[in-house]
Amino acid sequence: MLAEKIHIDALSEIIRKLTIVPIDDVVNSSEVSQAQMQINLLHENDDGYITIALKKDNTWIQHHYKVDELKENIGKLICVKDANIYLSPNSFYKPKRRIENIRKLNSLFIDLDYYTLEQYKGLSAEQIIWLLEKDYFKQSVPPPSFIVISGQGIVIYWLIEPVPYMALPLWNAVQKFFLEKLKEIGADAKSIDAARVSRLSGTINQKNGQATEILVFNEERYSLRDIQENYLPELNDYVKNPSVKKRGKKSKVVKLYNLYSLHHARLMDIVEIQNFRKGYCRDENGELVEKSQRELMCFLYRYWACCFTNDLKKALEDTLEFNRGFICPLPESEVRSQTSQAERAYREWLKNEFENKEKKDVEQLKIEIKDGDDKKKNRSGYKYKGYNYKNTTLIGLLNIVEDEMKVLKTIINVKEIKRRDNEHNKVKRKENRRNENGLTKREIEKLNKIITVKELKDKGLSQNEIAKMLNIGIATVKRYYKQIKEEFQNSLVS
């Protein structure tokens, strides 16, 4: 037992001090190359934190590194032959592997546990890939960028041009679409969490001693929007304008996209409330206090995390970490027990019918479904199962004040909606005034960029920093600097 603990401590030391720990064993260059290839394919030019994780029996250890640190030192982990090693396909803006910390979404991915299905037992990974190429790729789903043969199943990756966390609802919708299309061949519903980790190529699967290998098809990156337009065209209008209102019946895909978008926004809001209050809670008098609402906030976090990620285990892990963000956290056992209703409510939510129904079926549902506080009517009169709180209810339960609403996405009142509308209209009026000056669309865009460059220059940013932030060339920034200087000198003369 003591020897095992010493070994676990040694593994922990390696993964947490990867950049400085010495390497003792001879490294297999082929295995290291495979691991580096996977890291490079997923994270080239990624500026976020990447999770590297190690599992030995029931012990889980993870740490976060920048891409260059990881690539240079990954051989030290490849030397560990008695543990499973995992890598996060996406990155995080701080070293915490939680959905709300996503920095960049670099790929779409699906785990295929084909060996769990009777008709595919005994088939090799190569035979399954042949079947995918024959019946699925270029038909149900796009051709993959690369596949990791994980020693038991396979993981399919589609590289995408990196997108920030704001694209998470769309990314999630495409993931669930791929999952549905590949479900009949063993797609794992737990594999589509944006914060997940998956097996690293060049390592050994400890369940069966098989090596993990990478098979590259195409290193070109897809555009997430192109995939959506080609495979989920019914979402076009909703992706372009999230606030669009369309009459008539919506498809199941649209309904789910809207609900997942809401769950994600709610999740981000509950984290923002905790951050805004710096870990404190707010009482009914509007005062910040150490103990109040913690149980409710943890429950809401766990419920919305379940609904968005469909991963109950990860939702609980993240809820426990969210709880640690309070000045005075609840005991872990209390969080587990007092928020367990979130999982039951999530299972109820899964029972919802999102398919369009005939009028007679809707009328029957109205009769069959009992009224309840946890069910919210849609326009047909059908009540959604699960917890579907109104904004006014959440504002009251969480004692949200006006200053807090200004930083939230969805938990806002009518007054805040009007304030945002007024701000939006002010910007529109400014744009219209510029149009009245006879400027073309391109001239307006250029003028706006010059204005932005001047504002950033006044804030003390360097030319290189401005170019990087605005994604324009340094020569363009220099040209704008010259233009700003000339206009300033002309204003002095006049």
Short mmCIF file of C-alpha atoms in Angstrom, two decimals:
data_model
loop_
_atom_site.label_atom_id
_atom_site.label_comp_id
_atom_site.label_asym_id
_atom_site.label_seq_id
_atom_site.Cartn_x
_atom_site.Cartn_y
_atom_site.Cartn_z
CA MET A 1 0.00 0.00 0.00
CA LEU A 2 2.83 2.36 0.94
CA ALA A 3 4.71 1.49 -2.24
CA GLU A 4 1.58 2.27 -4.28
CA LYS A 5 1.22 5.67 -2.59
CA ILE A 6 4.88 6.47 -3.28
CA HIS A 7 4.36 5.55 -6.94
CA ILE A 8 1.22 7.76 -7.20
CA ASP A 9 3.12 10.64 -5.59
CA ALA A 10 5.90 10.18 -8.14
CA LEU A 11 3.40 10.28 -11.02
CA SER A 12 1.83 13.41 -9.55
CA GLU A 13 5.28 15.01 -9.35
CA ILE A 14 5.91 14.25 -13.04
CA ILE A 15 2.63 15.64 -14.37
CA ARG A 16 2.64 18.76 -12.18
CA LYS A 17 6.30 19.61 -12.84
CA LEU A 18 6.58 18.42 -16.40
CA THR A 19 8.79 21.29 -17.55
CA ILE A 20 11.46 20.78 -14.87
CA VAL A 21 11.37 17.10 -13.89
CA PRO A 22 14.38 15.18 -15.31
CA ILE A 23 13.87 12.28 -17.72
CA ASP A 24 15.45 8.98 -16.69
CA ASP A 25 14.12 6.41 -19.15
CA VAL A 26 14.90 5.95 -22.82
CA VAL A 27 12.09 7.50 -24.87
CA ASN A 28 10.56 5.81 -27.91
CA SER A 29 10.86 8.52 -30.57
CA SER A 30 7.99 7.09 -32.64
CA GLU A 31 5.60 7.25 -29.67
CA VAL A 32 6.68 10.80 -28.84
CA SER A 33 6.21 11.86 -32.48
CA GLN A 34 2.65 10.53 -32.48
CA ALA A 35 1.81 12.39 -29.27
CA GLN A 36 3.38 15.61 -30.58
CA MET A 37 1.49 15.23 -33.85
CA GLN A 38 -1.86 15.04 -32.03
CA ILE A 39 -0.98 18.04 -29.85
CA ASN A 40 0.12 20.02 -32.90
CA LEU A 41 -2.93 19.13 -35.00
CA LEU A 42 -5.30 20.21 -32.25
CA HIS A 43 -3.46 23.12 -30.67
CA GLU A 44 -1.23 24.78 -33.26
CA ASN A 45 -1.11 28.53 -32.43
CA ASP A 46 -3.41 27.94 -29.44
CA ASP A 47 -2.79 30.51 -26.68
CA GLY A 48 -4.95 28.81 -24.03
CA TYR A 49 -4.20 26.27 -21.33
CA ILE A 50 -4.28 22.61 -22.39
CA THR A 51 -5.16 19.82 -19.95
CA ILE A 52 -2.92 16.79 -19.70
CA ALA A 53 -4.28 14.08 -17.40
CA LEU A 54 -3.12 10.77 -15.98
CA LYS A 55 -5.24 7.94 -14.56
CA LYS A 56 -3.75 5.15 -12.49
CA ASP A 57 -6.34 2.72 -11.07
CA ASN A 58 -8.81 5.07 -9.30
CA THR A 59 -6.40 8.00 -9.04
CA TRP A 60 -6.88 10.95 -11.42
CA ILE A 61 -4.22 13.65 -11.76
CA GLN A 62 -4.39 16.55 -14.19
CA HIS A 63 -2.43 19.71 -14.88
CA HIS A 64 -2.43 22.48 -17.48
CA TYR A 65 0.28 23.70 -19.82
CA LYS A 66 0.76 25.96 -22.81
CA VAL A 67 1.19 24.18 -26.14
CA ASP A 68 4.97 24.64 -26.54
CA GLU A 69 5.66 23.48 -22.97
CA LEU A 70 3.57 20.39 -23.56
CA LYS A 71 5.10 19.45 -26.92
CA GLU A 72 8.66 19.85 -25.65
CA ASN A 73 8.11 17.73 -22.54
CA ILE A 74 5.49 15.16 -23.55
CA GLY A 75 8.18 12.46 -23.82
CA LYS A 76 8.45 12.46 -20.01
CA LEU A 77 4.84 11.27 -19.81
CA ILE A 78 5.22 8.79 -22.67
CA CYS A 79 7.77 7.04 -20.43
CA VAL A 80 5.00 6.29 -17.91
CA LYS A 81 3.87 2.82 -19.03
CA ASP A 82 1.46 1.87 -16.23
CA ALA A 83 -1.08 4.72 -16.46
CA ASN A 84 -3.59 6.03 -18.99
CA ILE A 85 -2.75 9.47 -20.40
CA TYR A 86 -5.29 11.95 -21.77
CA LEU A 87 -5.29 15.31 -23.58
CA SER A 88 -7.96 18.01 -23.91
CA PRO A 89 -8.87 18.74 -27.57
CA ASN A 90 -9.99 22.26 -26.58
CA SER A 91 -8.17 24.84 -24.47
CA PHE A 92 -9.09 26.97 -21.47
CA TYR A 93 -8.43 30.61 -20.66
CA LYS A 94 -7.35 29.67 -17.13
CA PRO A 95 -6.00 26.37 -15.76
CA LYS A 96 -9.37 24.92 -14.75
CA ARG A 97 -11.07 22.32 -16.94
CA ARG A 98 -14.63 23.61 -16.79
CA ILE A 99 -17.12 24.39 -19.54
CA GLU A 100 -17.29 28.11 -18.67
CA ASN A 101 -13.49 28.43 -18.98
CA ILE A 102 -13.31 27.37 -22.65
CA ARG A 103 -10.77 29.51 -24.53
CA LYS A 104 -10.80 27.91 -27.99
CA LEU A 105 -12.84 25.17 -29.61
CA ASN A 106 -10.37 23.48 -31.95
CA SER A 107 -12.23 20.42 -33.17
CA LEU A 108 -15.37 18.31 -33.18
CA PHE A 109 -14.98 14.75 -31.93
CA ILE A 110 -16.91 11.55 -31.33
CA ASP A 111 -15.90 8.40 -29.41
CA LEU A 112 -16.99 5.20 -31.13
CA ASP A 113 -17.33 2.31 -28.68
CA TYR A 114 -18.30 -0.07 -31.47
CA TYR A 115 -17.05 -3.09 -29.49
CA THR A 116 -20.06 -2.73 -27.12
CA LEU A 117 -22.51 -3.55 -29.94
CA GLU A 118 -23.19 -7.19 -30.76
CA GLN A 119 -22.96 -6.78 -34.55
CA TYR A 120 -19.50 -5.15 -34.37
CA LYS A 121 -17.86 -7.29 -31.68
CA GLY A 122 -14.71 -8.91 -32.98
CA LEU A 123 -14.17 -6.36 -35.77
CA SER A 124 -10.85 -4.54 -35.89
CA ALA A 125 -10.47 -0.76 -35.86
CA GLU A 126 -9.40 -0.92 -39.52
CA GLN A 127 -12.61 -2.75 -40.46
CA ILE A 128 -14.74 -0.16 -38.62
CA ILE A 129 -12.91 2.69 -40.38
CA TRP A 130 -13.54 0.98 -43.74
CA LEU A 131 -17.24 0.76 -42.83
CA LEU A 132 -17.28 4.46 -41.88
CA GLU A 133 -15.67 5.45 -45.18
CA LYS A 134 -18.17 3.33 -47.09
CA ASP A 135 -21.43 4.31 -45.35
CA TYR A 136 -20.95 7.48 -43.26
CA PHE A 137 -18.13 9.82 -44.31
CA LYS A 138 -19.22 12.34 -47.01
CA GLN A 139 -22.82 11.22 -46.38
CA SER A 140 -24.05 11.45 -42.78
CA VAL A 141 -20.98 13.33 -41.53
CA PRO A 142 -17.96 15.04 -43.16
CA PRO A 143 -14.73 13.12 -43.78
CA PRO A 144 -12.55 13.21 -40.63
CA SER A 145 -9.31 15.11 -40.15
CA PHE A 146 -7.76 12.31 -38.13
CA ILE A 147 -8.71 9.25 -36.10
CA VAL A 148 -7.12 8.02 -32.88
CA ILE A 149 -7.25 4.23 -32.52
CA SER A 150 -7.48 4.17 -28.74
CA GLY A 151 -6.64 0.53 -28.12
CA GLN A 152 -10.30 -0.45 -27.74
CA GLY A 153 -12.56 1.92 -29.66
CA ILE A 154 -11.71 4.85 -31.92
CA VAL A 155 -12.04 8.63 -31.61
CA ILE A 156 -12.95 10.59 -34.75
CA TYR A 157 -11.76 14.22 -34.97
CA TRP A 158 -12.81 17.00 -37.34
CA LEU A 159 -10.41 19.95 -37.07
CA ILE A 160 -12.14 23.34 -37.22
CA GLU A 161 -10.86 26.89 -37.47
CA PRO A 162 -10.60 27.81 -33.77
CA VAL A 163 -13.67 29.60 -32.40
CA PRO A 164 -14.16 31.20 -28.94
CA TYR A 165 -16.55 30.05 -26.22
CA MET A 166 -19.38 32.22 -27.66
CA ALA A 167 -19.73 29.60 -30.41
CA LEU A 168 -20.28 26.83 -27.85
CA PRO A 169 -24.07 26.46 -28.45
CA LEU A 170 -23.48 26.00 -32.20
CA TRP A 171 -20.53 23.68 -31.57
CA ASN A 172 -22.71 21.69 -29.18
CA ALA A 173 -25.54 21.43 -31.74
CA VAL A 174 -23.16 20.03 -34.38
CA GLN A 175 -21.66 17.59 -31.86
CA LYS A 176 -25.10 16.27 -31.00
CA PHE A 177 -25.96 15.98 -34.70
CA PHE A 178 -22.82 13.87 -35.32
CA LEU A 179 -23.64 11.80 -32.23
CA GLU A 180 -27.13 11.05 -33.56
CA LYS A 181 -25.81 10.08 -37.00
CA LEU A 182 -23.14 7.74 -35.58
CA LYS A 183 -25.16 6.33 -32.67
CA GLU A 184 -25.96 3.11 -34.55
CA ILE A 185 -22.26 2.31 -34.82
CA GLY A 186 -21.45 2.95 -31.15
CA ALA A 187 -21.12 6.75 -30.70
CA ASP A 188 -20.77 7.48 -26.98
CA ALA A 189 -23.14 10.17 -25.66
CA LYS A 190 -20.66 11.03 -22.88
CA SER A 191 -17.95 11.90 -25.38
CA ILE A 192 -19.28 15.24 -26.62
CA ASP A 193 -18.48 17.51 -23.66
CA ALA A 194 -16.38 20.50 -24.76
CA ALA A 195 -14.26 20.24 -21.60
CA ARG A 196 -13.52 16.53 -21.93
CA VAL A 197 -10.16 14.83 -22.33
CA SER A 198 -9.44 11.88 -24.61
CA ARG A 199 -6.68 9.33 -24.93
CA LEU A 200 -3.33 10.62 -26.23
CA SER A 201 -1.77 8.79 -29.18
CA GLY A 202 1.61 7.20 -28.56
CA THR A 203 0.48 5.95 -25.13
CA ILE A 204 -0.75 2.55 -23.88
CA ASN A 205 -4.36 1.66 -23.07
CA GLN A 206 -4.00 0.04 -19.64
CA LYS A 207 -7.22 -1.98 -20.01
CA ASN A 208 -5.74 -4.26 -22.65
CA GLY A 209 -2.13 -3.20 -23.13
CA GLN A 210 -2.80 -1.99 -26.70
CA ALA A 211 -0.91 0.98 -28.15
CA THR A 212 -2.84 4.13 -29.08
CA GLU A 213 -2.19 5.23 -32.67
CA ILE A 214 -3.07 8.23 -34.81
CA LEU A 215 -4.29 8.01 -38.40
CA VAL A 216 -4.27 11.34 -40.27
CA PHE A 217 -6.65 11.89 -43.21
CA ASN A 218 -6.48 15.63 -43.88
CA GLU A 219 -4.87 18.47 -41.91
CA GLU A 220 -7.06 21.18 -43.45
CA ARG A 221 -9.46 22.77 -40.98
CA TYR A 222 -13.20 23.00 -41.52
CA SER A 223 -15.22 26.12 -40.78
CA LEU A 224 -17.79 25.39 -38.07
CA ARG A 225 -20.31 27.56 -39.91
CA ASP A 226 -19.72 25.67 -43.17
CA ILE A 227 -20.41 22.35 -41.44
CA GLN A 228 -23.57 23.79 -39.91
CA GLU A 229 -24.78 25.22 -43.23
CA ASN A 230 -24.17 21.91 -45.03
CA TYR A 231 -25.56 19.55 -42.39
CA LEU A 232 -27.91 21.70 -40.27
CA PRO A 233 -29.23 24.35 -42.69
CA GLU A 234 -32.40 24.89 -40.62
CA LEU A 235 -30.24 26.73 -38.05
CA ASN A 236 -28.97 29.37 -40.51
CA ASP A 237 -31.24 32.23 -39.43
CA TYR A 238 -30.84 31.46 -35.72
CA VAL A 239 -27.04 31.37 -35.90
CA LYS A 240 -26.85 34.65 -37.84
CA ASN A 241 -29.24 36.39 -35.45
CA PRO A 242 -29.79 34.65 -32.06
CA SER A 243 -32.73 36.95 -31.26
CA VAL A 244 -34.61 36.17 -34.48
CA LYS A 245 -38.32 35.39 -34.08
CA LYS A 246 -39.95 33.22 -36.73
CA ARG A 247 -43.58 32.29 -37.04
CA GLY A 248 -44.78 28.75 -37.54
CA LYS A 249 -43.59 25.42 -36.22
CA LYS A 250 -39.91 24.97 -35.47
CA SER A 251 -38.05 21.75 -36.17
CA LYS A 252 -36.67 19.59 -33.36
CA VAL A 253 -33.14 20.74 -34.26
CA VAL A 254 -34.09 24.41 -33.89
CA LYS A 255 -35.95 23.85 -30.61
CA LEU A 256 -33.01 21.98 -29.10
CA TYR A 257 -30.49 24.56 -30.38
CA ASN A 258 -32.48 27.35 -28.72
CA LEU A 259 -32.75 25.40 -25.46
CA TYR A 260 -29.06 24.46 -25.39
CA SER A 261 -28.18 28.10 -26.09
CA LEU A 262 -30.33 29.14 -23.13
CA HIS A 263 -28.82 26.51 -20.82
CA HIS A 264 -25.31 27.64 -21.76
CA ALA A 265 -26.18 31.31 -21.19
CA ARG A 266 -27.77 30.47 -17.82
CA LEU A 267 -24.66 28.51 -16.81
CA MET A 268 -22.39 31.42 -17.73
CA ASP A 269 -24.66 33.82 -15.81
CA ILE A 270 -24.58 31.84 -12.56
CA VAL A 271 -20.76 31.83 -12.73
CA GLU A 272 -20.74 35.57 -13.53
CA ILE A 273 -22.93 36.27 -10.49
CA GLN A 274 -20.48 34.41 -8.23
CA ASN A 275 -17.53 36.26 -9.79
CA PHE A 276 -19.23 39.67 -9.59
CA ARG A 277 -19.93 39.11 -5.88
CA LYS A 278 -16.34 37.88 -5.36
CA GLY A 279 -17.58 34.67 -3.76
CA TYR A 280 -20.10 36.32 -1.46
CA CYS A 281 -23.89 35.86 -1.60
CA ARG A 282 -26.60 38.52 -1.53
CA ASP A 283 -29.42 38.60 1.01
CA GLU A 284 -32.97 39.92 0.54
CA ASN A 285 -31.85 43.41 1.61
CA GLY A 286 -29.29 43.51 -1.20
CA GLU A 287 -26.34 43.16 1.19
CA LEU A 288 -23.37 40.89 0.50
CA VAL A 289 -23.11 38.10 3.05
CA GLU A 290 -21.02 34.94 3.44
CA LYS A 291 -23.85 32.40 3.78
CA SER A 292 -26.99 32.56 1.66
CA GLN A 293 -28.16 31.03 -1.63
CA ARG A 294 -25.13 28.74 -1.92
CA GLU A 295 -27.26 25.61 -2.08
CA LEU A 296 -29.60 27.15 -4.69
CA MET A 297 -26.72 28.42 -6.84
CA CYS A 298 -25.00 25.02 -6.72
CA PHE A 299 -28.27 23.33 -7.65
CA LEU A 300 -28.82 25.65 -10.62
CA TYR A 301 -25.23 25.19 -11.76
CA ARG A 302 -25.52 21.40 -11.60
CA TYR A 303 -28.89 21.32 -13.38
CA TRP A 304 -27.87 23.60 -16.25
CA ALA A 305 -24.51 21.78 -16.57
CA CYS A 306 -26.38 18.45 -16.85
CA CYS A 307 -28.73 19.84 -19.51
CA PHE A 308 -25.96 21.39 -21.57
CA THR A 309 -23.24 18.73 -21.39
CA ASN A 310 -25.34 15.55 -20.91
CA ASP A 311 -22.51 14.34 -18.66
CA LEU A 312 -23.78 13.80 -15.10
CA LYS A 313 -20.40 12.87 -13.62
CA LYS A 314 -18.60 15.91 -15.05
CA ALA A 315 -21.52 18.17 -14.05
CA LEU A 316 -21.14 17.06 -10.43
CA GLU A 317 -17.34 17.48 -10.51
CA ASP A 318 -17.73 21.01 -11.89
CA THR A 319 -20.45 21.82 -9.33
CA LEU A 320 -18.11 20.83 -6.49
CA GLU A 321 -15.45 23.11 -7.94
CA PHE A 322 -18.02 25.91 -8.43
CA ASN A 323 -18.90 25.55 -4.73
CA ARG A 324 -15.24 26.12 -3.85
CA GLY A 325 -15.60 29.57 -5.46
CA PHE A 326 -17.66 30.82 -2.49
CA ILE A 327 -15.99 32.68 0.37
CA CYS A 328 -17.55 30.09 2.67
CA PRO A 329 -18.11 26.89 0.63
CA LEU A 330 -20.65 24.26 1.62
CA PRO A 331 -19.33 20.88 2.82
CA GLU A 332 -18.78 18.63 -0.21
CA SER A 333 -21.17 15.98 1.14
CA GLU A 334 -23.89 18.62 1.46
CA VAL A 335 -23.40 19.78 -2.14
CA ARG A 336 -23.73 16.20 -3.37
CA SER A 337 -26.91 15.47 -1.42
CA GLN A 338 -28.67 18.84 -1.58
CA THR A 339 -28.24 19.22 -5.35
CA SER A 340 -28.99 15.61 -6.31
CA GLN A 341 -32.48 16.69 -7.41
CA ALA A 342 -30.74 18.39 -10.36
CA GLU A 343 -30.03 14.98 -11.92
CA ARG A 344 -33.61 13.83 -11.44
CA ALA A 345 -34.89 17.06 -12.99
CA TYR A 346 -32.47 16.60 -15.91
CA ARG A 347 -33.81 13.08 -16.53
CA GLU A 348 -37.31 14.55 -16.58
CA TRP A 349 -36.14 17.18 -19.06
CA LEU A 350 -34.87 14.42 -21.35
CA LYS A 351 -38.42 13.05 -21.56
CA ASN A 352 -39.63 16.19 -23.34
CA GLU A 353 -41.14 15.74 -26.78
CA PHE A 354 -39.55 18.19 -29.21
CA GLU A 355 -41.00 16.78 -32.40
CA ASN A 356 -43.85 18.75 -33.99
CA LYS A 357 -47.17 17.07 -33.25
CA GLU A 358 -50.57 17.01 -34.85
CA LYS A 359 -53.10 19.30 -33.23
CA LYS A 360 -55.06 16.39 -31.69
CA ASP A 361 -51.85 15.06 -30.08
CA VAL A 362 -51.09 18.46 -28.55
CA GLU A 363 -54.60 18.66 -27.10
CA GLN A 364 -54.18 15.20 -25.59
CA LEU A 365 -50.86 16.26 -24.03
CA LYS A 366 -52.56 19.24 -22.41
CA ILE A 367 -54.96 16.83 -20.73
CA GLU A 368 -52.32 14.28 -19.71
CA ILE A 369 -49.64 16.57 -18.30
CA LYS A 370 -50.30 17.91 -14.82
CA ASP A 371 -49.55 21.51 -13.94
CA GLY A 372 -46.46 22.14 -11.88
CA ASP A 373 -44.02 24.91 -10.96
CA ASP A 374 -41.18 23.09 -12.66
CA LYS A 375 -42.90 23.00 -16.05
CA LYS A 376 -43.09 25.91 -18.44
CA LYS A 377 -45.66 26.17 -21.20
CA ASN A 378 -44.61 26.67 -24.77
CA ARG A 379 -46.90 28.33 -27.30
CA SER A 380 -48.85 25.14 -27.96
CA GLY A 381 -49.77 24.89 -24.29
CA TYR A 382 -47.51 21.87 -23.70
CA LYS A 383 -45.48 22.18 -20.50
CA TYR A 384 -41.76 21.40 -20.73
CA LYS A 385 -40.58 18.98 -18.06
CA GLY A 386 -37.65 19.95 -15.86
CA TYR A 387 -36.86 23.29 -14.23
CA ASN A 388 -37.54 26.15 -16.63
CA TYR A 389 -37.45 29.30 -14.51
CA LYS A 390 -38.59 32.68 -15.75
CA ASN A 391 -36.13 35.57 -15.50
CA THR A 392 -38.27 37.34 -12.91
CA THR A 393 -38.25 34.20 -10.75
CA LEU A 394 -34.46 33.84 -10.91
CA ILE A 395 -33.90 37.54 -10.21
CA GLY A 396 -36.04 37.19 -7.08
CA LEU A 397 -34.52 33.90 -5.91
CA LEU A 398 -30.94 35.10 -6.38
CA ASN A 399 -31.56 38.71 -5.23
CA ILE A 400 -29.92 40.03 -8.40
CA VAL A 401 -29.42 43.81 -8.44
CA GLU A 402 -29.31 46.13 -11.47
CA ASP A 403 -25.51 46.47 -11.55
CA GLU A 404 -25.21 42.68 -11.76
CA MET A 405 -27.71 42.44 -14.60
CA LYS A 406 -25.47 44.64 -16.76
CA VAL A 407 -22.89 41.82 -16.97
CA LEU A 408 -25.36 38.95 -17.42
CA LYS A 409 -26.51 37.37 -20.68
CA THR A 410 -30.09 36.28 -20.00
CA ILE A 411 -31.13 36.73 -16.35
CA ILE A 412 -32.25 40.32 -16.81
CA ASN A 413 -35.43 42.34 -16.29
CA VAL A 414 -37.44 44.53 -18.67
CA LYS A 415 -35.57 47.67 -17.56
CA GLU A 416 -32.20 46.13 -18.49
CA ILE A 417 -33.60 44.93 -21.83
CA LYS A 418 -34.70 48.50 -22.61
CA ARG A 419 -31.30 49.88 -21.56
CA ARG A 420 -29.56 47.49 -23.95
CA ASP A 421 -32.01 48.31 -26.73
CA ASN A 422 -31.28 52.02 -26.24
CA GLU A 423 -27.52 51.39 -26.37
CA HIS A 424 -27.97 49.31 -29.52
CA ASN A 425 -30.13 52.01 -31.12
CA LYS A 426 -27.53 54.69 -30.31
CA VAL A 427 -24.91 52.68 -32.19
CA LYS A 428 -27.31 52.17 -35.10
CA ARG A 429 -28.06 55.90 -35.25
CA LYS A 430 -24.33 56.65 -35.37
CA GLU A 431 -23.92 54.19 -38.23
CA ASN A 432 -26.85 55.76 -40.07
CA ARG A 433 -25.35 59.24 -39.67
CA ARG A 434 -22.15 57.99 -41.24
CA ASN A 435 -24.14 56.53 -44.12
CA GLU A 436 -25.76 59.92 -44.66
CA ASN A 437 -22.29 61.35 -45.22
CA GLY A 438 -22.12 59.36 -48.43
CA LEU A 439 -19.56 56.78 -47.33
CA THR A 440 -19.58 53.33 -48.90
CA LYS A 441 -19.80 50.22 -46.75
CA ARG A 442 -16.09 49.59 -47.24
CA GLU A 443 -15.23 53.18 -46.32
CA ILE A 444 -17.36 52.88 -43.19
CA GLU A 445 -15.56 49.68 -42.20
CA LYS A 446 -12.19 51.35 -42.75
CA LEU A 447 -13.24 54.42 -40.76
CA ASN A 448 -14.43 52.22 -37.90
CA LYS A 449 -11.09 50.39 -37.91
CA ILE A 450 -9.17 53.68 -37.84
CA ILE A 451 -11.31 54.85 -34.91
CA THR A 452 -10.67 51.57 -33.09
CA VAL A 453 -6.91 51.80 -33.78
CA LYS A 454 -6.87 55.37 -32.38
CA GLU A 455 -8.77 54.29 -29.26
CA LEU A 456 -6.34 51.40 -28.65
CA LYS A 457 -3.36 53.68 -29.36
CA ASP A 458 -4.67 56.17 -26.80
CA LYS A 459 -4.90 53.33 -24.28
CA GLY A 460 -1.17 52.73 -24.70
CA LEU A 461 -1.18 49.57 -26.82
CA SER A 462 1.75 49.01 -29.18
CA GLN A 463 1.37 48.63 -32.95
CA ASN A 464 2.06 44.88 -32.71
CA GLU A 465 -0.54 44.45 -29.97
CA ILE A 466 -3.15 46.37 -31.99
CA ALA A 467 -2.42 44.32 -35.13
CA LYS A 468 -2.81 41.08 -33.20
CA MET A 469 -5.99 42.19 -31.43
CA LEU A 470 -7.71 43.38 -34.63
CA ASN A 471 -6.29 40.55 -36.76
CA ILE A 472 -4.81 42.98 -39.32
CA GLY A 473 -1.30 43.38 -40.70
CA ILE A 474 1.28 45.58 -39.00
CA ALA A 475 1.63 47.54 -42.27
CA THR A 476 -2.08 48.41 -42.11
CA VAL A 477 -1.70 49.65 -38.52
CA LYS A 478 1.29 51.82 -39.54
CA ARG A 479 -0.77 53.28 -42.41
CA TYR A 480 -3.63 54.09 -40.03
CA TYR A 481 -1.16 55.68 -37.58
CA LYS A 482 0.08 57.94 -40.37
CA GLN A 483 -3.49 58.87 -41.31
CA ILE A 484 -4.38 59.66 -37.68
CA LYS A 485 -1.27 61.84 -37.37
CA GLU A 486 -2.05 63.75 -40.59
CA GLU A 487 -5.65 64.38 -39.53
CA PHE A 488 -4.44 65.66 -36.14
CA GLN A 489 -1.95 68.06 -37.80
CA ASN A 490 -4.63 69.31 -40.22
CA SER A 491 -6.97 69.99 -37.31
CA LEU A 492 -4.26 72.16 -35.68
CA VAL A 493 -3.78 74.19 -38.89
CA SER A 494 -7.50 74.77 -39.40
#
